[in-house]
Short mmCIF file of C-alpha atoms (C1' of nucleotides) in Angstrom, two decimals:
data_model
loop_
_atom_site.label_atom_id
_atom_site.label_comp_id
_atom_site.label_asym_id
_atom_site.label_seq_id
_atom_site.Cartn_x
_atom_site.Cartn_y
_atom_site.Cartn_z
CA MET A 1 21.75 21.83 66.77
CA LYS A 2 21.78 23.86 63.57
CA PRO A 3 19.07 23.29 61.05
CA SER A 4 20.01 22.10 57.61
CA ILE A 5 17.02 23.59 55.88
CA LYS A 6 17.97 26.58 53.86
CA LEU A 7 15.63 29.57 53.18
CA SER A 8 15.39 31.36 49.84
CA VAL A 9 13.11 33.95 48.25
CA ASP A 10 11.88 34.15 44.63
CA ALA A 11 10.19 36.92 42.86
CA VAL A 12 7.77 36.61 39.94
CA VAL A 13 7.69 40.08 38.43
CA PHE A 14 5.13 40.86 35.80
CA GLY A 15 5.26 43.81 33.32
CA TYR A 16 2.80 44.99 30.71
CA GLU A 17 3.60 46.57 27.37
CA GLU A 18 1.48 47.13 24.27
CA GLY A 19 -0.87 44.27 24.84
CA ASN A 20 1.79 41.92 26.19
CA ILE A 21 2.24 40.53 29.71
CA SER A 22 5.74 39.63 30.41
CA VAL A 23 7.53 38.02 33.19
CA LEU A 24 11.18 38.80 34.18
CA LEU A 25 13.47 35.83 34.19
CA ILE A 26 17.24 35.38 34.57
CA LYS A 27 19.62 33.07 32.96
CA ARG A 28 21.64 31.10 35.65
CA LYS A 29 25.33 31.56 35.86
CA TYR A 30 26.23 28.63 38.09
CA ALA A 31 25.07 24.97 38.64
CA PRO A 32 22.55 23.59 39.20
CA PHE A 33 20.59 24.47 36.08
CA LYS A 34 23.55 26.52 34.66
CA GLY A 35 22.53 28.25 31.58
CA GLN A 36 18.89 27.61 32.18
CA TRP A 37 16.19 30.32 32.74
CA ALA A 38 14.85 30.92 36.27
CA ILE A 39 12.81 33.24 38.48
CA PRO A 40 15.10 35.79 40.05
CA GLY A 41 15.88 35.02 43.71
CA GLY A 42 18.42 33.71 46.25
CA PHE A 43 19.12 32.89 49.83
CA VAL A 44 17.85 34.94 52.74
CA LEU A 45 20.56 36.50 54.96
CA ASP A 46 20.35 35.81 58.73
CA ASP A 47 19.45 39.26 59.66
CA GLU A 48 17.32 40.63 56.83
CA SER A 49 13.57 40.51 56.56
CA LEU A 50 12.01 38.54 53.69
CA GLU A 51 10.96 41.63 51.68
CA ASP A 52 14.38 43.01 52.05
CA ALA A 53 15.77 39.80 50.73
CA VAL A 54 13.51 39.80 47.67
CA GLU A 55 14.30 43.42 46.83
CA ARG A 56 18.06 42.90 47.28
CA GLU A 57 18.12 39.83 45.08
CA LEU A 58 15.96 41.40 42.44
CA HIS A 59 18.12 44.46 42.28
CA GLU A 60 21.40 42.34 42.27
CA GLU A 61 20.25 40.02 39.57
CA THR A 62 18.30 42.31 37.29
CA GLY A 63 18.84 45.96 38.24
CA ILE A 64 15.10 46.49 38.86
CA LYS A 65 13.35 48.22 41.68
CA ILE A 66 9.83 47.03 42.29
CA ASN A 67 6.85 49.34 42.89
CA TYR A 68 4.35 46.66 43.94
CA LEU A 69 5.28 43.59 45.98
CA GLU A 70 3.21 40.97 47.81
CA GLN A 71 3.84 37.48 49.12
CA LEU A 72 2.62 34.70 46.80
CA TYR A 73 3.14 31.35 48.40
CA THR A 74 5.88 29.24 50.08
CA PHE A 75 7.20 26.27 48.20
CA GLY A 76 8.77 23.47 50.43
CA LYS A 77 8.74 20.14 48.85
CA PRO A 78 11.78 18.18 50.26
CA ASP A 79 13.18 17.43 46.74
CA ARG A 80 12.62 20.78 44.99
CA ASP A 81 16.20 21.72 44.98
CA PRO A 82 19.01 19.21 43.99
CA ARG A 83 21.45 21.00 46.42
CA GLY A 84 19.46 19.88 49.48
CA ARG A 85 16.55 21.01 51.54
CA VAL A 86 15.59 24.61 50.36
CA VAL A 87 12.24 26.16 51.18
CA SER A 88 11.49 29.16 49.01
CA ILE A 89 9.09 31.99 49.76
CA ALA A 90 7.81 33.22 46.51
CA TYR A 91 6.81 36.88 45.94
CA PHE A 92 4.61 38.56 43.35
CA GLY A 93 5.59 41.92 41.85
CA LEU A 94 4.47 44.31 39.27
CA VAL A 95 6.36 47.02 37.41
CA HIS A 96 6.27 49.35 34.38
CA PRO A 97 8.85 47.41 32.25
CA ASN A 98 10.04 50.41 30.21
CA ALA A 99 10.99 52.26 33.42
CA PHE A 100 14.07 50.12 33.84
CA LYS A 101 17.10 49.07 31.90
CA LEU A 102 17.78 45.47 32.81
CA PHE A 103 21.20 44.73 34.16
CA ALA A 104 22.23 41.26 34.92
CA ALA A 105 24.87 40.64 37.79
CA THR A 106 25.95 38.13 40.54
CA ASP A 107 24.26 34.77 39.87
CA ALA A 108 22.61 35.90 36.65
CA GLU A 109 24.27 35.84 33.33
CA GLN A 110 21.34 37.59 31.70
CA ALA A 111 18.00 39.12 32.59
CA GLN A 112 15.24 39.31 30.11
CA TRP A 113 11.41 39.82 29.72
CA PHE A 114 9.38 36.94 28.41
CA ASN A 115 5.85 36.96 27.10
CA ILE A 116 3.82 34.68 29.42
CA ASN A 117 2.54 32.80 26.39
CA ALA A 118 6.15 32.02 25.12
CA LEU A 119 8.14 30.86 28.19
CA PRO A 120 11.32 28.98 28.09
CA GLU A 121 12.00 25.86 30.15
CA LEU A 122 12.43 26.71 33.79
CA SER A 123 14.73 25.56 36.47
CA PHE A 124 13.63 23.94 39.79
CA ASP A 125 9.93 23.95 40.30
CA HIS A 126 9.76 27.45 38.96
CA LYS A 127 7.16 26.49 36.34
CA GLU A 128 4.66 25.72 39.20
CA ILE A 129 5.64 29.01 41.04
CA LEU A 130 4.97 30.96 37.87
CA GLN A 131 1.66 29.29 37.26
CA THR A 132 0.63 30.06 40.81
CA ALA A 133 1.63 33.71 40.29
CA ILE A 134 -0.39 33.92 37.03
CA LYS A 135 -3.53 32.58 38.75
CA ARG A 136 -3.03 35.10 41.40
CA LEU A 137 -2.76 37.94 38.97
CA GLN A 138 -5.95 36.87 37.25
CA GLY A 139 -7.68 36.50 40.49
CA LYS A 140 -6.57 39.96 41.78
CA ILE A 141 -7.45 41.84 38.68
CA THR A 142 -11.19 40.86 39.05
CA TYR A 143 -11.69 42.35 42.51
CA GLU A 144 -8.96 45.04 42.79
CA PRO A 145 -8.41 47.94 40.45
CA ILE A 146 -4.94 46.75 39.59
CA GLY A 147 -3.43 48.29 36.62
CA PHE A 148 -1.91 51.36 38.05
CA GLU A 149 1.18 49.30 38.84
CA LEU A 150 1.33 47.96 35.29
CA LEU A 151 0.22 50.79 32.99
CA ASP A 152 2.19 53.98 32.17
CA ASP A 153 1.37 57.25 33.84
CA LYS A 154 -0.93 58.32 31.04
CA PHE A 155 -2.69 55.82 28.89
CA PRO A 156 -5.70 55.46 26.56
CA PHE A 157 -8.73 53.68 27.96
CA SER A 158 -8.19 50.88 25.38
CA ASP A 159 -4.87 49.98 27.08
CA LEU A 160 -6.62 49.28 30.34
CA GLU A 161 -9.30 47.28 28.38
CA LYS A 162 -6.61 45.25 26.51
CA LEU A 163 -4.79 44.60 29.87
CA TYR A 164 -7.94 43.02 31.21
CA THR A 165 -8.74 40.96 28.14
CA THR A 166 -5.18 39.76 27.85
CA LEU A 167 -4.81 38.85 31.43
CA LEU A 168 -8.24 37.17 31.67
CA GLY A 169 -7.92 35.49 28.40
CA ARG A 170 -11.42 36.31 27.28
CA GLY A 171 -13.40 39.19 25.87
CA ILE A 172 -15.12 41.70 28.05
CA ASP A 173 -17.94 44.02 27.29
CA ARG A 174 -16.32 47.35 26.24
CA ARG A 175 -19.44 49.36 27.12
CA ASN A 176 -20.08 47.99 30.59
CA PHE A 177 -16.35 47.79 31.41
CA ARG A 178 -16.01 51.59 30.70
CA LYS A 179 -19.20 52.43 32.73
CA LYS A 180 -17.88 50.46 35.64
CA ILE A 181 -14.35 51.82 35.61
CA ILE A 182 -15.54 55.32 35.16
CA ASN A 183 -17.91 54.96 38.05
CA LEU A 184 -15.18 53.91 40.36
CA ASN A 185 -13.85 57.38 40.01
CA VAL A 186 -10.25 56.31 39.96
CA LEU A 187 -9.43 57.73 36.63
CA ASP A 188 -8.90 61.34 35.67
CA GLU A 189 -9.70 62.18 32.09
CA LEU A 190 -7.08 64.40 30.56
CA ASP A 191 -7.21 66.98 27.74
CA GLU A 192 -4.64 65.14 25.76
CA LYS A 193 -5.23 62.82 22.94
CA VAL A 194 -3.08 60.13 21.26
CA SER A 195 -3.36 58.65 17.93
CA LYS A 196 -1.73 55.32 17.06
CA GLY A 197 -2.34 54.20 13.51
CA SER A 198 -5.72 54.61 12.04
CA GLY A 199 -8.92 55.39 13.83
CA ARG A 200 -10.23 58.02 16.04
CA PRO A 201 -7.59 59.39 18.47
CA ALA A 202 -8.12 58.28 22.11
CA ASN A 203 -8.40 60.43 25.15
CA LEU A 204 -5.68 59.93 27.74
CA PHE A 205 -6.41 58.96 31.28
CA GLN A 206 -4.47 58.95 34.48
CA PHE A 207 -5.02 57.18 37.72
CA ASN A 208 -6.11 59.40 40.57
CA GLN A 209 -3.64 58.01 43.01
CA LYS A 210 -5.37 59.33 46.16
CA ARG A 211 -8.67 57.69 45.25
CA TYR A 212 -6.95 54.63 43.90
CA PHE A 213 -5.04 53.68 47.04
CA GLN A 214 -8.12 54.60 49.10
CA LEU A 215 -10.11 52.06 47.07
CA LYS A 216 -7.45 49.44 47.47
CA GLN A 217 -7.37 49.96 51.27
CA GLU A 218 -11.12 49.59 51.53
CA GLY A 219 -10.65 46.25 49.77
CA ILE A 220 -13.10 47.17 46.97
CA ILE A 221 -15.00 44.34 45.33
CA PHE A 222 -15.63 45.18 41.81
CA GLU A 223 -16.11 42.18 39.76
CA ILE A 224 -15.31 42.53 36.13
CA MET B 1 28.11 26.95 55.72
CA LYS B 2 24.95 26.03 57.61
CA PRO B 3 22.24 28.56 57.82
CA SER B 4 21.12 29.79 61.20
CA ILE B 5 17.54 30.48 60.22
CA LYS B 6 15.16 27.97 61.55
CA LEU B 7 11.87 27.02 60.02
CA SER B 8 8.63 26.29 61.77
CA VAL B 9 5.03 25.78 60.82
CA ASP B 10 2.00 26.99 62.71
CA ALA B 11 -1.67 26.10 62.24
CA VAL B 12 -4.66 28.24 62.89
CA VAL B 13 -7.59 25.78 63.25
CA PHE B 14 -11.22 27.01 63.16
CA GLY B 15 -14.27 25.15 64.53
CA TYR B 16 -17.80 26.17 64.53
CA GLU B 17 -20.41 25.10 67.14
CA GLU B 18 -23.79 26.48 67.82
CA GLY B 19 -23.26 29.96 66.47
CA ASN B 20 -19.57 30.32 67.78
CA ILE B 21 -16.54 30.37 65.81
CA SER B 22 -13.61 29.03 67.79
CA VAL B 23 -9.92 28.72 67.30
CA LEU B 24 -7.73 26.05 68.72
CA LEU B 25 -4.92 27.14 71.11
CA ILE B 26 -2.37 25.46 73.23
CA LYS B 27 -0.81 26.51 76.51
CA ARG B 28 2.95 26.53 76.20
CA LYS B 29 4.78 24.12 78.43
CA TYR B 30 8.25 25.49 78.00
CA ALA B 31 10.03 28.93 77.70
CA PRO B 32 9.78 31.27 75.92
CA PHE B 33 6.15 32.31 76.75
CA LYS B 34 5.87 29.42 79.15
CA GLY B 35 2.34 29.14 80.43
CA GLN B 36 0.97 31.48 77.74
CA TRP B 37 -1.40 30.60 74.96
CA ALA B 38 -0.17 30.09 71.41
CA ILE B 39 -1.19 28.69 68.11
CA PRO B 40 -0.11 25.12 67.76
CA GLY B 41 3.03 24.48 65.71
CA GLY B 42 6.66 23.72 65.75
CA PHE B 43 9.87 23.12 63.83
CA VAL B 44 10.01 21.52 60.48
CA LEU B 45 12.06 18.21 60.29
CA ASP B 46 14.71 18.09 57.63
CA ASP B 47 13.01 15.55 55.50
CA GLU B 48 9.39 16.04 55.89
CA SER B 49 7.12 18.30 53.82
CA LEU B 50 5.46 21.47 55.21
CA GLU B 51 2.09 19.92 55.25
CA ASP B 52 3.34 16.78 57.09
CA ALA B 53 4.96 19.01 59.58
CA VAL B 54 1.73 20.87 60.35
CA GLU B 55 -0.29 17.69 60.61
CA ARG B 56 2.37 16.07 62.80
CA GLU B 57 2.56 19.04 65.14
CA LEU B 58 -1.11 19.49 65.37
CA HIS B 59 -1.64 15.84 66.21
CA GLU B 60 1.11 15.82 68.76
CA GLU B 61 0.13 18.98 70.59
CA THR B 62 -3.80 18.61 70.39
CA GLY B 63 -4.68 15.19 69.28
CA ILE B 64 -6.70 16.63 66.29
CA LYS B 65 -6.68 15.42 62.75
CA ILE B 66 -7.56 18.02 60.18
CA ASN B 67 -10.02 17.67 57.41
CA TYR B 68 -9.20 20.98 55.51
CA LEU B 69 -5.80 22.59 55.37
CA GLU B 70 -4.24 25.35 53.25
CA GLN B 71 -1.29 27.56 53.43
CA LEU B 72 -1.97 30.95 54.95
CA TYR B 73 1.12 33.23 54.87
CA THR B 74 4.69 33.08 55.85
CA PHE B 75 5.91 35.22 58.70
CA GLY B 76 9.55 36.22 58.80
CA LYS B 77 10.41 39.34 60.66
CA PRO B 78 13.86 38.96 62.04
CA ASP B 79 12.84 39.60 65.64
CA ARG B 80 9.63 37.75 65.89
CA ASP B 81 11.08 34.88 68.05
CA PRO B 82 13.28 35.67 71.08
CA ARG B 83 15.20 32.44 70.48
CA GLY B 84 16.67 33.73 67.30
CA ARG B 85 15.63 33.87 63.55
CA VAL B 86 12.65 31.75 63.06
CA VAL B 87 10.59 31.98 59.91
CA SER B 88 7.11 30.43 60.32
CA ILE B 89 4.80 29.17 57.62
CA ALA B 90 1.35 29.60 58.89
CA TYR B 91 -1.43 27.27 57.83
CA PHE B 92 -5.16 27.53 58.06
CA GLY B 93 -7.44 24.66 58.91
CA LEU B 94 -11.11 23.85 59.43
CA VAL B 95 -12.58 20.98 61.48
CA HIS B 96 -15.82 19.95 63.14
CA PRO B 97 -14.84 20.63 66.81
CA ASN B 98 -17.05 18.01 68.34
CA ALA B 99 -15.52 15.26 66.18
CA PHE B 100 -12.39 15.19 68.41
CA LYS B 101 -11.42 14.91 71.93
CA LEU B 102 -8.63 17.32 72.63
CA PHE B 103 -5.48 15.93 74.08
CA ALA B 104 -2.43 17.88 74.96
CA ALA B 105 1.04 16.56 74.68
CA THR B 106 4.73 17.23 73.96
CA ASP B 107 5.21 21.05 74.07
CA ALA B 108 1.65 21.68 75.06
CA GLU B 109 0.40 21.64 78.68
CA GLN B 110 -3.20 22.11 77.48
CA ALA B 111 -5.21 22.47 74.27
CA GLN B 112 -8.49 24.34 74.24
CA TRP B 113 -11.10 26.02 71.93
CA PHE B 114 -11.52 29.69 72.30
CA ASN B 115 -14.24 31.94 70.78
CA ILE B 116 -12.73 34.27 68.41
CA ASN B 117 -14.28 37.17 70.17
CA ALA B 118 -12.81 36.18 73.55
CA LEU B 119 -9.15 35.40 72.85
CA PRO B 120 -6.54 35.35 75.53
CA GLU B 121 -3.10 37.07 75.15
CA LEU B 122 -0.94 35.22 72.67
CA SER B 123 2.70 34.37 72.46
CA PHE B 124 5.19 35.54 69.65
CA ASP B 125 3.40 37.36 66.72
CA HIS B 126 0.49 34.93 66.92
CA LYS B 127 -2.09 37.69 67.40
CA GLU B 128 -1.05 38.96 63.94
CA ILE B 129 -1.15 35.51 62.47
CA LEU B 130 -4.61 34.86 63.83
CA GLN B 131 -5.91 38.18 62.48
CA THR B 132 -4.56 37.19 59.06
CA ALA B 133 -6.40 33.87 59.35
CA ILE B 134 -9.76 35.48 60.23
CA LYS B 135 -9.48 37.74 57.27
CA ARG B 136 -8.79 34.89 55.05
CA LEU B 137 -11.69 33.00 56.39
CA GLN B 138 -14.05 35.87 55.97
CA GLY B 139 -12.74 36.32 52.44
CA LYS B 140 -13.12 32.73 51.49
CA ILE B 141 -16.60 32.39 52.65
CA THR B 142 -17.87 35.03 50.34
CA TYR B 143 -16.73 33.20 47.09
CA GLU B 144 -16.49 29.64 48.15
CA PRO B 145 -19.22 27.47 49.57
CA ILE B 146 -17.26 26.74 52.62
CA GLY B 147 -19.11 25.38 55.43
CA PHE B 148 -19.07 21.67 54.71
CA GLU B 149 -15.70 21.59 56.64
CA LEU B 150 -17.23 23.39 59.63
CA LEU B 151 -20.77 22.25 59.99
CA ASP B 152 -22.08 18.88 61.23
CA ASP B 153 -23.14 16.25 58.81
CA LYS B 154 -26.77 17.18 59.06
CA PHE B 155 -27.80 20.66 59.96
CA PRO B 156 -30.76 22.95 59.82
CA PHE B 157 -30.52 25.83 57.33
CA SER B 158 -30.40 28.38 60.20
CA ASP B 159 -26.95 26.93 61.16
CA LEU B 160 -25.52 27.76 57.87
CA GLU B 161 -27.11 31.12 57.94
CA LYS B 162 -25.72 31.84 61.45
CA LEU B 163 -22.33 30.57 60.43
CA TYR B 164 -22.30 33.39 57.71
CA THR B 165 -23.57 36.15 59.75
CA THR B 166 -21.15 35.25 62.59
CA LEU B 167 -18.18 35.04 60.29
CA LEU B 168 -18.96 38.16 58.31
CA GLY B 169 -20.01 40.11 61.36
CA ARG B 170 -23.00 41.57 59.62
CA GLY B 171 -26.47 40.63 58.76
CA ILE B 172 -27.42 39.01 55.48
CA ASP B 173 -30.80 38.90 53.70
CA ARG B 174 -32.24 35.50 54.87
CA ARG B 175 -34.57 35.21 51.86
CA ASN B 176 -31.94 35.90 49.12
CA PHE B 177 -29.36 33.80 50.97
CA ARG B 178 -31.65 30.79 51.00
CA LYS B 179 -32.46 31.24 47.31
CA LYS B 180 -28.91 31.50 46.36
CA ILE B 181 -27.63 28.53 48.38
CA ILE B 182 -30.52 26.29 47.16
CA ASN B 183 -29.86 27.33 43.62
CA LEU B 184 -26.22 26.19 43.97
CA ASN B 185 -27.62 22.67 44.41
CA VAL B 186 -25.03 21.71 46.87
CA LEU B 187 -27.57 20.88 49.61
CA ASP B 188 -29.84 17.81 49.79
CA GLU B 189 -32.94 18.42 51.81
CA LEU B 190 -33.73 15.53 54.23
CA ASP B 191 -36.91 14.23 55.52
CA GLU B 192 -35.78 14.83 59.08
CA LYS B 193 -36.74 17.68 61.32
CA VAL B 194 -35.06 19.07 64.44
CA SER B 195 -36.63 21.32 67.03
CA LYS B 196 -34.50 23.23 69.40
CA GLY B 197 -36.44 25.32 71.95
CA SER B 198 -39.50 27.03 70.68
CA GLY B 199 -40.56 27.78 67.16
CA ARG B 200 -41.16 25.74 64.11
CA PRO B 201 -38.95 22.73 63.73
CA ALA B 202 -36.46 23.13 61.01
CA ASN B 203 -35.82 20.69 58.07
CA LEU B 204 -32.36 19.16 58.17
CA PHE B 205 -30.01 19.53 55.20
CA GLN B 206 -26.85 17.72 54.15
CA PHE B 207 -24.13 18.66 51.74
CA ASN B 208 -24.01 16.81 48.57
CA GLN B 209 -20.30 15.93 48.59
CA LYS B 210 -20.04 15.20 44.94
CA ARG B 211 -21.52 18.44 43.80
CA TYR B 212 -19.76 20.45 46.56
CA PHE B 213 -16.32 19.41 45.73
CA GLN B 214 -17.16 19.74 42.06
CA LEU B 215 -18.13 23.39 42.65
CA LYS B 216 -15.07 24.05 44.64
CA GLN B 217 -12.87 22.70 41.96
CA GLU B 218 -14.52 24.89 39.43
CA GLY B 219 -13.58 27.80 41.65
CA ILE B 220 -17.15 28.99 41.84
CA ILE B 221 -17.69 32.64 42.51
CA PHE B 222 -20.77 33.13 44.38
CA GLU B 223 -20.70 36.41 46.21
CA ILE B 224 -22.87 36.52 49.33
"C1'" DG C 1 -57.24 23.81 74.27
"C1'" DG C 2 -56.90 28.47 72.52
"C1'" DG C 3 -54.13 32.37 72.58
"C1'" DT C 4 -49.25 34.12 72.37
"C1'" DG C 5 -44.46 34.03 71.42
"C1'" DT C 6 -40.97 32.23 68.56
"C1'" DT C 7 -38.51 30.45 64.84
"C1'" DA C 8 -38.96 28.50 60.00
"C1'" DC C 9 -40.03 29.32 55.35
"C1'" DG C 10 -42.36 31.17 50.87
"C1'" DT C 11 -44.23 34.78 47.55
"C1'" DG C 12 -43.97 38.91 45.41
"C1'" DT C 13 -42.47 43.70 44.18
"C1'" DT C 14 -39.08 47.26 43.51
"C1'" DT C 15 -34.59 48.64 42.32
"C1'" DT C 16 -30.02 48.00 40.54
"C1'" DA C 17 -26.69 46.02 37.51
"C1'" DA C 18 -25.25 43.04 33.95
"C1'" DG C 19 -25.84 41.59 28.88
"C1'" DC C 20 -26.43 43.12 24.48
"C1'" DA C 21 -27.49 46.03 19.78
"C1'" DA C 22 -27.26 49.87 17.24
"C1'" DC C 23 -25.42 54.29 16.42
"C1'" DT C 24 -22.29 58.49 16.24
"C1'" DA C 25 -17.40 60.51 16.36
"C1'" DA C 26 -12.87 61.44 14.76
"C1'" DC C 27 -9.37 60.30 12.68
"C1'" DT C 28 -6.04 57.64 8.57
"C1'" DT C 29 -5.32 55.88 4.20
"C1'" DA C 30 -6.12 54.88 -0.84
"C1'" DT D 1 -14.10 61.91 -0.91
"C1'" DA D 2 -15.16 57.36 0.10
"C1'" DA D 3 -13.89 53.40 2.86
"C1'" DG D 4 -11.67 51.49 6.68
"C1'" DT D 5 -10.62 51.74 11.59
"C1'" DT D 6 -10.65 52.69 16.36
"C1'" DA D 7 -13.10 55.67 20.10
"C1'" DG D 8 -16.98 56.45 22.49
"C1'" DT D 9 -22.41 57.03 23.49
"C1'" DT D 10 -27.44 55.90 24.12
"C1'" DG D 11 -30.73 52.77 25.23
"C1'" DC D 12 -33.24 48.55 25.66
"C1'" DT D 13 -33.60 43.92 27.64
"C1'" DT D 14 -32.73 40.48 31.13
"C1'" DA D 15 -31.03 38.74 35.46
"C1'" DA D 16 -30.05 39.48 40.25
"C1'" DA D 17 -29.93 41.89 44.57
"C1'" DA D 18 -32.70 44.60 48.08
"C1'" DC D 19 -36.69 44.74 50.49
"C1'" DA D 20 -41.76 43.82 52.87
"C1'" DC D 21 -45.10 40.96 54.06
"C1'" DG D 22 -47.77 36.66 54.77
"C1'" DT D 23 -48.00 31.82 56.28
"C1'" DA D 24 -46.49 27.46 58.75
"C1'" DA D 25 -45.34 24.68 62.72
"C1'" DC D 26 -44.01 24.07 66.81
"C1'" DA D 27 -43.59 25.29 72.51
"C1'" DC D 28 -45.41 27.48 76.52
"C1'" DC D 29 -48.75 29.45 79.47
"C1'" DC D 30 -53.05 30.23 81.36
#
DNA sequence: GGGTGTTACGTGTTTTAAGCAACTAACTTA
DNA sequence: TAAGTTAGTTGCTTAAAACACGTAACACCC
């Protein structure tokens, strides 16, 4: 007896640019939900791992290569797909958006970044998936020094600060935040400055990769 | 085209009794891994939800009814099952072990509680699943007032304390722990005492369900 | 029935971190 | 050159975690 349940993967990919958190969506080329926006994803091939499937689909549909990926949650309500029973394993990814040129193909008519505060209507139960992903992102950021996967190589401290306030949706104390991050020793202060608009030019920082990944592995608790 | 990937669910169920954290395992009745211990679980039927599948399999194989269940992680390596491609959605459950009489049936020859420090060899990749579950349990306990789902209705404070030290695998400061828990206001102190062996008899406590579930919903952060 | 061991429980002090205000620094723009 | 703007520092106040000790209420033993 062959099962009639199909298995798919979906990927919620976040990017951050100049104070905005965006998510990568595709416009569906075929029915169901033809012409509507959706999270990139597709069916798992019989002999590929789940992670391979996510990366393959992401690359096919949007041209992107991910640099951070983790499993999010598995969605399996019997009626979530009009084509029949489809259980989807959702993943959660982070990229530097300006490191890639979006390029839609296969099932996707178009691929585009959307600000998470200005989302279009989504196909299937993708709204629920996205909300789950946003919660995960907000949760992660408070106990892991995320940011490396979202920020540029070199960045002013205010970018990190803005990433946190935007993501948490609330103000944080600039002074304590700086103290805490500096004390983590994950940042190397550079001798370069950058000036954007008015105001004092900011010093540039860079993540110390070695220390950063060491900290992540130790499962650091750092409570913003 | 019908897919050849099959979908199963597995459930890691924890119980706590007198200072011991146990996990519920079954002895497999059929090949593969016949006669070996495994996490309870089985294939998902075409028209049932994932949660229904878990609860059905758990009840069939062990006689247990769960009072706390959440999704853990989905395991999908192509070679994890010798019968072919099987992707398994693992769940995580908590029960009061002495509230049920174990009763093995269907695929299970026997169902039994095992101390998590004295586990037998496990089938498939179930060792990895169990380790993931233990990590989740340790993580959850530090930011959620878990315990209600594991402890008896009435319990001395030392039971809660022991639950935490056992689960975290390290000592905690008894004085601060008590202060913190009491300040959460989730416990009602009863006028009953219990004496086990020597020493001063302990006052019994009870979870204030209303306040407890309110706190959980608010997603309390309470950092042991 | 009075010491002794044992577990339960409370008070207090010291140390660390979070919360918050005021200030200095280095630029741009009018 | 004064005013506006963003960057970054110093320090004080308050809350919480880390830690030691003292007291309470039993069982057990002689």
